[in-house]
Amino acid sequence: MEAHDGMSAKIVQEAGFRGVWASGLTTSAALGLRDSNEASWTQVLDVLEYMADATTLPILVDGDTGHGNFNNVRRFVRKLGERGIAGVCIEDKLFPKTNSFLGEAQPLADVAEFCGRIKAGKDSQTDDDFVLVARVEALISGHSMEEALRRAEAYHAAGADAILIHSKKSTAEEIFAFTERWGNRAPVVIVPTMYYSTPTELFRQAGISTIIWANHLMRSSIAAMRETAQRIHEDESLVRVEGSVATVKDIFRITGNAELEEAERRYLPAK
Ligand code: SPV
Ligand code: MG
């Protein structure tokens, strides 16, 4: 489940999910930026540090294109390791990236060059359990299923732990066509933002390993924040919003004030 800061990471954990997707789109959006590598990779790391502190869940980071070539991937993966991040997903496009749902026929990375990014990432992990997911953009960019499979195979051979096959179709047909021919050679990850009406059970039956619900906490917070701001602006009063927003007490609870009170009893001199 998507998160974009410490608070949303906590909410993902509270809801019972088993992992956090640190989305590039929504982490950028939370900073008021476009999903075009406008935030520097160190600014992304800073956000990830807050997220990692906020949750005990594994975090899969959207590493975009890896922020450059193999050398940038190496450094990025090392720094993720220092922050206890569980894995990274890199996509076979060029820096600076453009969100997959914008425009048509975005240029793809050369396969051999992208395999170098994958190998460099895997060689730089500091924890044996660190996961590198290789994201295939061939279908999104208008290439054939053969090209998607050729790329997935090459990325798997280069050491990717899983393949994210991305699609912007409104049905999951091409996802199922891919999984049928891929045959679970490596775990498959999907992002059903556009083909959201397909029942999850069908993805399970197709052997898909992981589903990323990629942006829905950001989108729900935009809707909620917009409504609250408009109401307060119109009414010049809090009366209409008080019943529908989270309480201040809830903020104290989520951010762990009870722990701080307990620590104060342990560490501050008794009065
Ligand atoms: C993201 O959440 O930033 C993703 C998924 O990469 S998508 O927006 O579908 O490209
Ligand atoms: Mg992204």
mmCIF file of C-alpha atoms and ligand atoms in Angstrom:
data_model
loop_
_atom_site.group_PDB
_atom_site.id
_atom_site.type_symbol
_atom_site.label_atom_id
_atom_site.label_comp_id
_atom_site.label_asym_id
_atom_site.label_seq_id
_atom_site.Cartn_x
_atom_site.Cartn_y
_atom_site.Cartn_z
ATOM 1 C CA MET A 1 0.000 0.000 0.000
ATOM 2 C CA GLU A 2 1.247 3.414 -1.014
ATOM 3 C CA ALA A 3 2.651 5.872 1.498
ATOM 4 C CA HIS A 4 4.471 9.135 0.972
ATOM 5 C CA ASP A 5 5.578 10.260 4.448
ATOM 6 C CA GLY A 6 5.843 9.065 8.039
ATOM 7 C CA MET A 7 2.157 9.536 8.846
ATOM 8 C CA SER A 8 0.867 7.694 5.793
ATOM 9 C CA ALA A 9 3.351 4.865 6.459
ATOM 10 C CA LYS A 10 1.870 4.521 9.950
ATOM 11 C CA ILE A 11 -1.637 4.450 8.515
ATOM 12 C CA VAL A 12 -0.639 1.673 6.090
ATOM 13 C CA GLN A 13 0.637 -0.392 9.020
ATOM 14 C CA GLU A 14 -2.456 0.297 11.132
ATOM 15 C CA ALA A 15 -4.670 -0.919 8.293
ATOM 16 C CA GLY A 16 -2.934 -4.298 8.356
ATOM 17 C CA PHE A 17 -0.931 -4.269 5.121
ATOM 18 C CA ARG A 18 2.262 -6.317 4.925
ATOM 19 C CA GLY A 19 4.371 -3.770 3.105
ATOM 20 C CA VAL A 20 4.699 -0.132 2.094
ATOM 21 C CA TRP A 21 5.115 1.192 -1.452
ATOM 22 C CA ALA A 22 7.080 4.437 -1.260
ATOM 23 C CA SER A 23 5.595 5.819 -4.458
ATOM 24 C CA GLY A 24 7.593 8.246 -6.562
ATOM 25 C CA LEU A 25 4.419 9.913 -7.806
ATOM 26 C CA THR A 26 2.959 10.558 -4.372
ATOM 27 C CA THR A 27 6.221 11.309 -2.550
ATOM 28 C CA SER A 28 6.821 13.972 -5.196
ATOM 29 C CA ALA A 29 3.230 15.194 -4.972
ATOM 30 C CA ALA A 30 3.478 15.497 -1.177
ATOM 31 C CA LEU A 31 6.393 17.878 -1.783
ATOM 32 C CA GLY A 32 4.294 19.788 -4.325
ATOM 33 C CA LEU A 33 6.438 18.448 -7.176
ATOM 34 C CA ARG A 34 5.941 16.568 -10.428
ATOM 35 C CA ASP A 35 6.832 12.896 -10.896
ATOM 36 C CA SER A 36 9.771 13.913 -13.098
ATOM 37 C CA ASN A 37 12.745 13.541 -10.746
ATOM 38 C CA GLU A 38 12.244 17.113 -9.588
ATOM 39 C CA ALA A 39 12.996 15.982 -6.037
ATOM 40 C CA SER A 40 16.668 15.038 -5.863
ATOM 41 C CA TRP A 41 17.548 11.500 -4.820
ATOM 42 C CA THR A 42 18.862 12.731 -1.475
ATOM 43 C CA GLN A 43 15.584 14.570 -0.843
ATOM 44 C CA VAL A 44 13.811 11.259 -1.541
ATOM 45 C CA LEU A 45 16.176 9.560 0.930
ATOM 46 C CA ASP A 46 15.223 12.097 3.597
ATOM 47 C CA VAL A 47 11.528 11.259 3.161
ATOM 48 C CA LEU A 48 12.356 7.537 3.256
ATOM 49 C CA GLU A 49 14.182 7.997 6.540
ATOM 50 C CA TYR A 50 11.017 9.395 8.134
ATOM 51 C CA MET A 51 8.970 6.573 6.650
ATOM 52 C CA ALA A 52 11.385 3.890 7.863
ATOM 53 C CA ASP A 53 11.333 5.405 11.363
ATOM 54 C CA ALA A 54 7.537 5.483 11.320
ATOM 55 C CA THR A 55 6.831 1.836 10.502
ATOM 56 C CA THR A 56 8.189 -1.635 11.129
ATOM 57 C CA LEU A 57 6.796 -2.811 7.786
ATOM 58 C CA PRO A 58 9.165 -3.528 4.898
ATOM 59 C CA ILE A 59 9.337 -0.600 2.479
ATOM 60 C CA LEU A 60 9.660 -1.104 -1.270
ATOM 61 C CA VAL A 61 10.973 2.139 -2.719
ATOM 62 C CA ASP A 62 10.017 3.401 -6.127
ATOM 63 C CA GLY A 63 13.546 4.067 -7.383
ATOM 64 C CA ASP A 64 12.309 5.488 -10.712
ATOM 65 C CA THR A 65 15.086 4.882 -13.253
ATOM 66 C CA GLY A 66 17.712 4.590 -10.534
ATOM 67 C CA HIS A 67 18.539 8.313 -10.687
ATOM 68 C CA GLY A 68 21.086 7.925 -13.472
ATOM 69 C CA ASN A 69 23.294 5.117 -14.672
ATOM 70 C CA PHE A 70 24.653 2.006 -12.906
ATOM 71 C CA ASN A 71 26.857 4.150 -10.686
ATOM 72 C CA ASN A 72 23.930 6.178 -9.357
ATOM 73 C CA VAL A 73 22.016 2.942 -8.713
ATOM 74 C CA ARG A 74 24.944 1.575 -6.703
ATOM 75 C CA ARG A 75 25.069 4.592 -4.449
ATOM 76 C CA PHE A 76 21.295 4.777 -4.095
ATOM 77 C CA VAL A 77 21.059 1.104 -3.067
ATOM 78 C CA ARG A 78 23.878 1.486 -0.526
ATOM 79 C CA LYS A 79 22.135 4.469 1.030
ATOM 80 C CA LEU A 80 18.803 2.601 1.112
ATOM 81 C CA GLY A 81 20.566 -0.205 2.969
ATOM 82 C CA GLU A 82 21.812 2.248 5.587
ATOM 83 C CA ARG A 83 18.216 3.301 6.194
ATOM 84 C CA GLY A 84 16.857 -0.239 6.529
ATOM 85 C CA ILE A 85 14.811 -0.090 3.345
ATOM 86 C CA ALA A 86 13.657 -3.558 2.213
ATOM 87 C CA GLY A 87 13.839 -3.152 -1.536
ATOM 88 C CA VAL A 88 13.862 -0.943 -4.592
ATOM 89 C CA CYS A 89 12.038 -1.013 -7.888
ATOM 90 C CA ILE A 90 13.764 0.460 -10.926
ATOM 91 C CA GLU A 91 12.116 1.008 -14.312
ATOM 92 C CA ASP A 92 13.666 0.592 -17.752
ATOM 93 C CA LYS A 93 13.401 4.214 -18.828
ATOM 94 C CA LEU A 94 15.734 7.204 -18.957
ATOM 95 C CA PHE A 95 16.570 9.922 -16.425
ATOM 96 C CA PRO A 96 14.734 12.228 -15.868
ATOM 97 C CA LYS A 97 11.689 9.952 -15.855
ATOM 98 C CA THR A 98 8.128 10.812 -16.794
ATOM 99 C CA ASN A 99 5.141 9.174 -15.121
ATOM 100 C CA SER A 100 3.928 6.155 -17.101
ATOM 101 C CA PHE A 101 0.421 7.571 -17.475
ATOM 102 C CA LEU A 102 1.645 10.703 -19.262
ATOM 103 C CA GLY A 103 2.126 10.813 -23.022
ATOM 104 C CA GLU A 104 2.704 7.927 -25.378
ATOM 105 C CA ALA A 105 5.685 5.877 -26.517
ATOM 106 C CA GLN A 106 8.162 7.030 -23.903
ATOM 107 C CA PRO A 107 11.701 5.950 -24.880
ATOM 108 C CA LEU A 108 12.947 2.824 -23.129
ATOM 109 C CA ALA A 109 16.444 2.129 -21.830
ATOM 110 C CA ASP A 110 18.747 -0.098 -23.833
ATOM 111 C CA VAL A 111 18.327 -3.627 -22.445
ATOM 112 C CA ALA A 112 22.046 -4.270 -21.849
ATOM 113 C CA GLU A 113 22.509 -0.885 -20.197
ATOM 114 C CA PHE A 114 19.511 -1.473 -17.898
ATOM 115 C CA CYS A 115 20.842 -4.937 -17.017
ATOM 116 C CA GLY A 116 24.005 -3.161 -15.863
ATOM 117 C CA ARG A 117 21.881 -1.021 -13.542
ATOM 118 C CA ILE A 118 20.254 -4.175 -12.137
ATOM 119 C CA LYS A 119 23.583 -5.955 -11.593
ATOM 120 C CA ALA A 120 25.111 -2.867 -9.993
ATOM 121 C CA GLY A 121 22.120 -2.575 -7.652
ATOM 122 C CA LYS A 122 22.260 -6.220 -6.618
ATOM 123 C CA ASP A 123 26.034 -6.024 -6.084
ATOM 124 C CA SER A 124 25.517 -3.040 -3.768
ATOM 125 C CA GLN A 125 22.919 -4.430 -1.389
ATOM 126 C CA THR A 126 24.143 -4.675 2.172
ATOM 127 C CA ASP A 127 21.408 -7.031 3.407
ATOM 128 C CA ASP A 128 20.910 -10.472 1.835
ATOM 129 C CA ASP A 129 17.147 -9.985 1.975
ATOM 130 C CA PHE A 130 17.204 -6.720 0.001
ATOM 131 C CA VAL A 131 14.978 -7.039 -3.058
ATOM 132 C CA LEU A 132 15.472 -5.447 -6.457
ATOM 133 C CA VAL A 133 12.349 -5.363 -8.602
ATOM 134 C CA ALA A 134 12.857 -4.661 -12.322
ATOM 135 C CA ARG A 135 9.960 -2.813 -13.910
ATOM 136 C CA VAL A 136 9.161 -3.502 -17.538
ATOM 137 C CA GLU A 137 7.646 -0.502 -19.325
ATOM 138 C CA ALA A 138 7.456 -2.119 -22.768
ATOM 139 C CA LEU A 139 3.660 -2.548 -22.809
ATOM 140 C CA ILE A 140 3.083 0.984 -21.487
ATOM 141 C CA SER A 141 5.337 2.358 -24.212
ATOM 142 C CA GLY A 142 3.444 0.554 -26.978
ATOM 143 C CA HIS A 143 5.821 -2.332 -27.595
ATOM 144 C CA SER A 144 4.817 -5.965 -28.143
ATOM 145 C CA MET A 145 4.319 -8.740 -25.613
ATOM 146 C CA GLU A 146 7.422 -10.389 -27.119
ATOM 147 C CA GLU A 147 9.452 -7.296 -26.258
ATOM 148 C CA ALA A 148 8.048 -7.267 -22.698
ATOM 149 C CA LEU A 149 8.946 -10.946 -22.246
ATOM 150 C CA ARG A 150 12.414 -10.466 -23.789
ATOM 151 C CA ARG A 151 13.090 -7.638 -21.360
ATOM 152 C CA ALA A 152 11.703 -9.514 -18.351
ATOM 153 C CA GLU A 153 13.890 -12.501 -19.178
ATOM 154 C CA ALA A 154 17.000 -10.334 -19.550
ATOM 155 C CA TYR A 155 16.323 -8.503 -16.268
ATOM 156 C CA HIS A 156 15.711 -11.793 -14.463
ATOM 157 C CA ALA A 157 18.996 -13.166 -15.847
ATOM 158 C CA ALA A 158 20.763 -9.980 -14.700
ATOM 159 C CA GLY A 159 19.695 -10.736 -11.128
ATOM 160 C CA ALA A 160 16.354 -8.998 -10.584
ATOM 161 C CA ASP A 161 14.441 -10.674 -7.754
ATOM 162 C CA ALA A 162 11.041 -9.892 -9.253
ATOM 163 C CA ILE A 163 9.502 -8.385 -12.387
ATOM 164 C CA LEU A 164 6.980 -5.556 -12.253
ATOM 165 C CA ILE A 165 4.953 -5.696 -15.440
ATOM 166 C CA HIS A 166 3.178 -2.378 -15.899
ATOM 167 C CA SER A 167 0.065 -1.706 -17.975
ATOM 168 C CA LYS A 168 -2.144 1.321 -18.531
ATOM 169 C CA LYS A 169 -5.033 -0.581 -20.094
ATOM 170 C CA SER A 170 -8.419 -0.461 -18.377
ATOM 171 C CA THR A 171 -8.621 -4.261 -18.324
ATOM 172 C CA ALA A 172 -6.030 -6.767 -17.101
ATOM 173 C CA GLU A 173 -5.881 -8.726 -20.366
ATOM 174 C CA GLU A 174 -2.265 -7.961 -21.161
ATOM 175 C CA ILE A 175 -1.256 -8.692 -17.561
ATOM 176 C CA PHE A 176 -2.782 -12.161 -17.792
ATOM 177 C CA ALA A 177 -1.254 -12.684 -21.258
ATOM 178 C CA PHE A 178 2.120 -11.847 -19.702
ATOM 179 C CA THR A 179 1.757 -14.084 -16.633
ATOM 180 C CA GLU A 180 0.598 -16.995 -18.762
ATOM 181 C CA ARG A 181 3.726 -16.872 -20.899
ATOM 182 C CA TRP A 182 6.074 -15.851 -18.087
ATOM 183 C CA GLY A 183 5.093 -18.910 -16.088
ATOM 184 C CA ASN A 184 6.368 -17.630 -12.739
ATOM 185 C CA ARG A 185 10.073 -17.749 -13.650
ATOM 186 C CA ALA A 186 10.400 -14.956 -11.089
ATOM 187 C CA PRO A 187 7.738 -13.350 -8.887
ATOM 188 C CA VAL A 188 5.485 -10.880 -10.705
ATOM 189 C CA VAL A 189 4.416 -7.524 -9.254
ATOM 190 C CA ILE A 190 1.551 -5.456 -10.685
ATOM 191 C CA VAL A 191 0.074 -1.966 -10.250
ATOM 192 C CA PRO A 192 -3.640 -2.114 -11.118
ATOM 193 C CA THR A 193 -4.258 1.640 -11.009
ATOM 194 C CA MET A 194 -5.960 1.613 -14.420
ATOM 195 C CA TYR A 195 -7.393 -1.943 -14.432
ATOM 196 C CA TYR A 196 -8.754 -1.608 -10.910
ATOM 197 C CA SER A 197 -12.034 -3.420 -11.534
ATOM 198 C CA THR A 198 -10.359 -6.834 -11.967
ATOM 199 C CA PRO A 199 -11.040 -8.944 -8.839
ATOM 200 C CA THR A 200 -7.905 -9.608 -6.796
ATOM 201 C CA GLU A 201 -8.775 -13.290 -6.710
ATOM 202 C CA LEU A 202 -8.054 -13.487 -10.458
ATOM 203 C CA PHE A 203 -4.591 -12.029 -9.861
ATOM 204 C CA ARG A 204 -4.064 -14.629 -7.129
ATOM 205 C CA GLN A 205 -5.122 -17.409 -9.475
ATOM 206 C CA ALA A 206 -2.674 -16.097 -12.091
ATOM 207 C CA GLY A 207 0.125 -16.548 -9.528
ATOM 208 C CA ILE A 208 0.879 -12.844 -9.151
ATOM 209 C CA SER A 209 3.104 -12.302 -6.142
ATOM 210 C CA THR A 210 2.420 -8.724 -5.113
ATOM 211 C CA ILE A 211 -0.129 -6.030 -5.872
ATOM 212 C CA ILE A 212 0.800 -2.384 -5.369
ATOM 213 C CA TRP A 213 -2.124 -0.069 -4.562
ATOM 214 C CA ALA A 214 0.001 2.772 -5.795
ATOM 215 C CA ASN A 215 -1.445 6.169 -4.956
ATOM 216 C CA HIS A 216 -4.702 5.914 -3.044
ATOM 217 C CA LEU A 217 -3.668 7.431 0.290
ATOM 218 C CA MET A 218 -2.436 10.547 -1.468
ATOM 219 C CA ARG A 219 -5.551 10.724 -3.626
ATOM 220 C CA SER A 220 -7.874 10.242 -0.665
ATOM 221 C CA SER A 221 -6.013 12.860 1.375
ATOM 222 C CA ILE A 222 -6.218 15.371 -1.492
ATOM 223 C CA ALA A 223 -9.991 14.862 -1.634
ATOM 224 C CA ALA A 224 -10.359 15.135 2.150
ATOM 225 C CA MET A 225 -8.050 18.142 2.521
ATOM 226 C CA ARG A 226 -9.745 19.979 -0.342
ATOM 227 C CA GLU A 227 -13.189 19.470 1.175
ATOM 228 C CA THR A 228 -12.065 20.564 4.649
ATOM 229 C CA ALA A 229 -10.249 23.653 3.356
ATOM 230 C CA GLN A 230 -13.238 24.696 1.241
ATOM 231 C CA ARG A 231 -15.699 24.258 4.112
ATOM 232 C CA ILE A 232 -13.633 26.273 6.570
ATOM 233 C CA HIS A 233 -13.046 28.960 3.956
ATOM 234 C CA GLU A 234 -16.751 29.203 3.110
ATOM 235 C CA ASP A 235 -18.053 29.038 6.676
ATOM 236 C CA GLU A 236 -15.300 30.886 8.527
ATOM 237 C CA SER A 237 -16.052 28.270 11.141
ATOM 238 C CA LEU A 238 -14.997 24.775 12.185
ATOM 239 C CA VAL A 239 -18.477 23.629 13.117
ATOM 240 C CA ARG A 240 -19.169 21.703 9.898
ATOM 241 C CA VAL A 241 -15.781 19.956 9.824
ATOM 242 C CA GLU A 242 -15.157 19.065 13.471
ATOM 243 C CA GLY A 243 -17.151 15.838 13.305
ATOM 244 C CA SER A 244 -15.504 14.557 10.136
ATOM 245 C CA VAL A 245 -11.782 15.176 10.691
ATOM 246 C CA ALA A 246 -9.424 13.090 12.822
ATOM 247 C CA THR A 247 -9.190 14.328 16.391
ATOM 248 C CA VAL A 248 -6.114 16.002 17.846
ATOM 249 C CA LYS A 249 -6.033 13.080 20.305
ATOM 250 C CA ASP A 250 -5.757 10.754 17.319
ATOM 251 C CA ILE A 251 -2.632 12.623 16.164
ATOM 252 C CA PHE A 252 -1.113 12.174 19.647
ATOM 253 C CA ARG A 253 -1.951 8.471 19.554
ATOM 254 C CA ILE A 254 -0.619 7.788 16.073
ATOM 255 C CA THR A 255 2.650 9.626 16.698
ATOM 256 C CA GLY A 256 3.172 7.732 19.970
ATOM 257 C CA ASN A 257 2.821 10.318 22.708
ATOM 258 C CA ALA A 258 2.061 7.576 25.252
ATOM 259 C CA GLU A 259 5.603 6.237 24.731
ATOM 260 C CA LEU A 260 7.076 9.678 25.328
ATOM 261 C CA GLU A 261 5.134 10.074 28.576
ATOM 262 C CA GLU A 262 6.409 6.706 29.731
ATOM 263 C CA ALA A 263 10.002 7.657 28.777
ATOM 264 C CA GLU A 264 9.685 10.939 30.656
ATOM 265 C CA ARG A 265 8.838 8.990 33.800
ATOM 266 C CA ARG A 266 11.988 6.908 33.273
ATOM 267 C CA TYR A 267 14.460 9.600 32.260
ATOM 268 C CA LEU A 268 13.373 12.938 33.733
ATOM 269 C CA PRO A 269 14.194 13.627 37.392
ATOM 270 C CA ALA A 270 11.186 12.959 39.628
ATOM 271 C CA LYS A 271 9.448 16.143 40.686
HETATM 272 C C1 SPV B 1 4.364 5.363 -8.531
HETATM 273 O O1 SPV B 1 3.522 5.123 -7.649
HETATM 274 O O2 SPV B 1 5.084 6.358 -8.521
HETATM 275 C C2 SPV B 1 4.515 4.440 -9.646
HETATM 276 C C3 SPV B 1 3.360 3.727 -10.143
HETATM 277 O O3 SPV B 1 5.587 4.354 -10.192
HETATM 278 S S1 SPV B 1 2.770 4.584 -11.520
HETATM 279 O O4 SPV B 1 2.322 5.888 -11.099
HETATM 280 O O5 SPV B 1 1.726 3.730 -12.027
HETATM 281 O O6 SPV B 1 3.828 4.723 -12.518
HETATM 282 MG MG MG B 2 6.756 5.957 -9.883
#
